[in-house]
Amino acid sequence: MQPELILHKTAAGVAELEKRALGLGMAMRRLLIMVDGHRSVADLMHANAASMDVVTTLDQLLALDLIAAPAGTSAASMQSGDAQNAGSPRQALLHMAETLLGAGAGAVVNKLRNAADERAELQPAVDACVRLIRLTIDENKAADFRRQAEVILSGNATLTQQSEI
């Protein structure tokens, strides 16, 4: 991601700040708030260097369509090197889990790492993670995880609510 790039919130980003529908983690929400159409990526990195991986978090906000670059900006300049090379749904899910769950992400991350890196095959892993989060962390985090996973996997699959054991 180019350091001089200036990002802005999309309508979905503004709505997320008002309604908290995706249940973004505190660090991701703080960065979304800071994206104001005036600060560059370098400014955001400087202000948040100690608390998070800013470029990875910006990539995830871009993937969730909560922020955007000015019209005419190439997609390559918006993505980090990792996102350009990997861009996998599993990587996005792993980052989302770590951001949302923090220290409690260990078992969820392991389940996702063991899943095949294709959208359709990640659905059972996401369902298992939702159950695990519900049992070991809490109901709200499980719902937040499911909503964010649906956004990430929406390219090829729509997650369905499955009955819990």
Coordinates of C-alpha atoms in Angstrom, one line a residue:
M1 CA 0.0 0.0 0.0
Q2 CA 1.4 3.3 -1.0
P3 CA 2.3 5.5 2.0
E4 CA 1.0 8.7 0.4
L5 CA -2.4 7.1 -0.4
I6 CA -5.3 8.9 1.3
L7 CA -8.3 6.7 2.0
H8 CA -11.9 7.6 3.0
K9 CA -14.8 5.9 4.6
T10 CA -17.5 4.4 2.3
A11 CA -21.2 4.6 3.1
A12 CA -20.9 1.2 4.6
G13 CA -18.0 2.4 6.7
V14 CA -20.0 5.3 8.1
A15 CA -23.0 3.0 8.7
E16 CA -20.7 0.5 10.6
L17 CA -19.5 3.3 12.9
E18 CA -23.1 4.2 13.7
K19 CA -24.6 0.7 14.0
R20 CA -21.7 -1.6 14.8
A21 CA -23.3 -4.3 12.8
L22 CA -20.1 -6.2 12.0
G23 CA -18.8 -6.0 15.6
L24 CA -15.3 -4.8 14.6
G25 CA -12.6 -5.2 17.2
M26 CA -11.5 -2.1 19.0
A27 CA -8.3 -1.6 17.0
M28 CA -10.0 -2.1 13.7
R29 CA -12.8 0.3 14.7
R30 CA -10.3 2.9 15.9
L31 CA -8.5 2.7 12.5
L32 CA -11.8 3.0 10.7
I33 CA -12.6 6.2 12.7
M34 CA -9.2 7.6 11.8
V35 CA -9.7 7.1 8.1
D36 CA -11.0 10.5 7.3
G37 CA -10.1 11.4 3.7
H38 CA -7.3 13.7 4.9
R39 CA -4.7 11.4 6.6
S40 CA -2.3 9.4 4.4
V41 CA -1.5 5.7 5.0
A42 CA 1.8 6.9 6.4
D43 CA 0.0 9.2 8.9
L44 CA -2.2 6.3 10.0
M45 CA 0.9 4.0 10.3
H46 CA 2.7 6.6 12.4
A47 CA -0.3 7.1 14.7
N48 CA -0.9 3.4 15.3
A49 CA 2.5 1.8 14.9
A50 CA 2.7 0.4 18.4
S51 CA -0.9 -1.0 18.6
M52 CA -1.5 -2.9 15.3
D53 CA -0.4 -3.9 11.9
V54 CA -1.9 -0.9 10.1
V55 CA -1.5 -2.1 6.5
T56 CA -3.0 -5.5 7.2
T57 CA -5.9 -3.8 9.0
L58 CA -6.5 -1.4 6.2
D59 CA -6.5 -4.3 3.7
Q60 CA -9.2 -5.9 5.8
L61 CA -11.2 -2.7 5.9
L62 CA -10.9 -2.4 2.1
A63 CA -12.0 -6.1 1.8
L64 CA -15.1 -5.3 3.9
D65 CA -15.8 -2.3 1.7
L66 CA -15.7 0.0 4.7
I67 CA -13.0 2.3 3.2
A68 CA -11.9 3.2 -0.3
A69 CA -9.3 5.1 -2.2
P70 CA -10.1 8.0 -4.4
A71 CA -11.5 7.2 -7.9
G72 CA -8.8 6.3 -10.4
T73 CA -6.5 4.7 -7.8
S74 CA -5.2 1.4 -9.0
A75 CA -6.0 -1.7 -7.0
A76 CA -2.3 -2.6 -6.8
S77 CA -1.4 0.6 -5.0
M78 CA -4.2 0.0 -2.5
Q79 CA -3.1 -3.5 -1.5
S80 CA -0.1 -4.5 0.6
G81 CA 2.4 -6.9 -0.9
D82 CA 1.0 -9.7 1.2
A83 CA -2.5 -9.0 0.0
Q84 CA -1.3 -8.9 -3.6
N85 CA 0.5 -12.2 -3.3
A86 CA -1.9 -14.1 -1.0
G87 CA -5.3 -12.5 -1.1
S88 CA -6.7 -15.8 0.2
P89 CA -10.0 -16.1 2.1
R90 CA -8.2 -18.1 4.7
Q91 CA -5.7 -15.4 5.3
A92 CA -8.5 -12.8 5.6
L93 CA -10.3 -15.1 8.1
L94 CA -7.1 -15.6 10.1
H95 CA -6.5 -11.9 10.4
M96 CA -10.1 -11.2 11.2
A97 CA -10.1 -13.9 14.0
E98 CA -6.9 -12.5 15.5
T99 CA -8.2 -8.9 15.4
L100 CA -11.7 -9.8 16.7
L101 CA -10.7 -12.3 19.4
G102 CA -7.2 -11.1 20.4
A103 CA -5.6 -13.4 22.9
G104 CA -8.5 -15.9 22.7
A105 CA -7.9 -16.5 19.0
G106 CA -5.6 -19.5 19.4
A107 CA -7.9 -22.5 18.9
V108 CA -9.9 -20.7 16.2
V109 CA -6.8 -19.8 14.3
N110 CA -5.7 -23.5 14.5
K111 CA -9.0 -24.6 13.1
L112 CA -8.8 -22.1 10.2
R113 CA -5.1 -23.0 9.4
N114 CA -6.1 -26.7 9.1
A115 CA -8.9 -25.9 6.6
A116 CA -8.4 -26.0 2.9
D117 CA -7.8 -22.5 1.4
E118 CA -10.9 -22.4 -0.8
R119 CA -14.1 -20.5 0.0
A120 CA -16.5 -23.4 -0.2
E121 CA -14.3 -25.6 2.0
L122 CA -13.8 -22.9 4.6
Q123 CA -17.5 -22.9 5.5
P124 CA -17.4 -26.0 7.7
A125 CA -14.3 -24.6 9.5
V126 CA -16.1 -21.2 10.0
D127 CA -19.2 -23.1 11.4
A128 CA -16.9 -25.0 13.8
C129 CA -15.2 -21.8 14.9
V130 CA -18.5 -20.2 15.6
R131 CA -19.4 -23.1 17.9
L132 CA -16.0 -23.0 19.5
I133 CA -16.3 -19.2 20.1
R134 CA -19.8 -19.6 21.5
L135 CA -18.6 -22.3 24.0
T136 CA -15.3 -20.8 25.0
I137 CA -15.6 -17.0 24.6
D138 CA -19.2 -15.7 24.3
E139 CA -22.3 -15.5 22.2
N140 CA -21.8 -12.0 20.9
K141 CA -18.2 -12.6 19.7
A142 CA -19.5 -15.8 17.9
A143 CA -22.2 -13.7 16.1
D144 CA -19.6 -11.0 15.2
F145 CA -17.2 -13.7 13.9
R146 CA -20.0 -15.2 11.8
R147 CA -21.1 -11.8 10.3
Q148 CA -17.5 -10.9 9.4
A149 CA -16.8 -14.4 8.0
E150 CA -19.9 -14.1 5.8
V151 CA -18.5 -10.8 4.3
I152 CA -15.1 -12.4 3.7
L153 CA -16.6 -15.5 2.1
S154 CA -19.4 -13.8 0.2
G155 CA -17.5 -14.0 -3.1
N156 CA -18.4 -17.7 -3.6
A157 CA -20.4 -18.9 -0.6
T158 CA -23.0 -17.7 1.8
L159 CA -22.7 -19.1 5.2
T160 CA -25.9 -20.5 6.6
Q161 CA -26.8 -20.6 10.3
Q162 CA -26.5 -24.2 11.4
S163 CA -28.3 -25.6 14.4
E164 CA -26.0 -25.8 17.5
I165 CA -25.3 -29.0 19.3

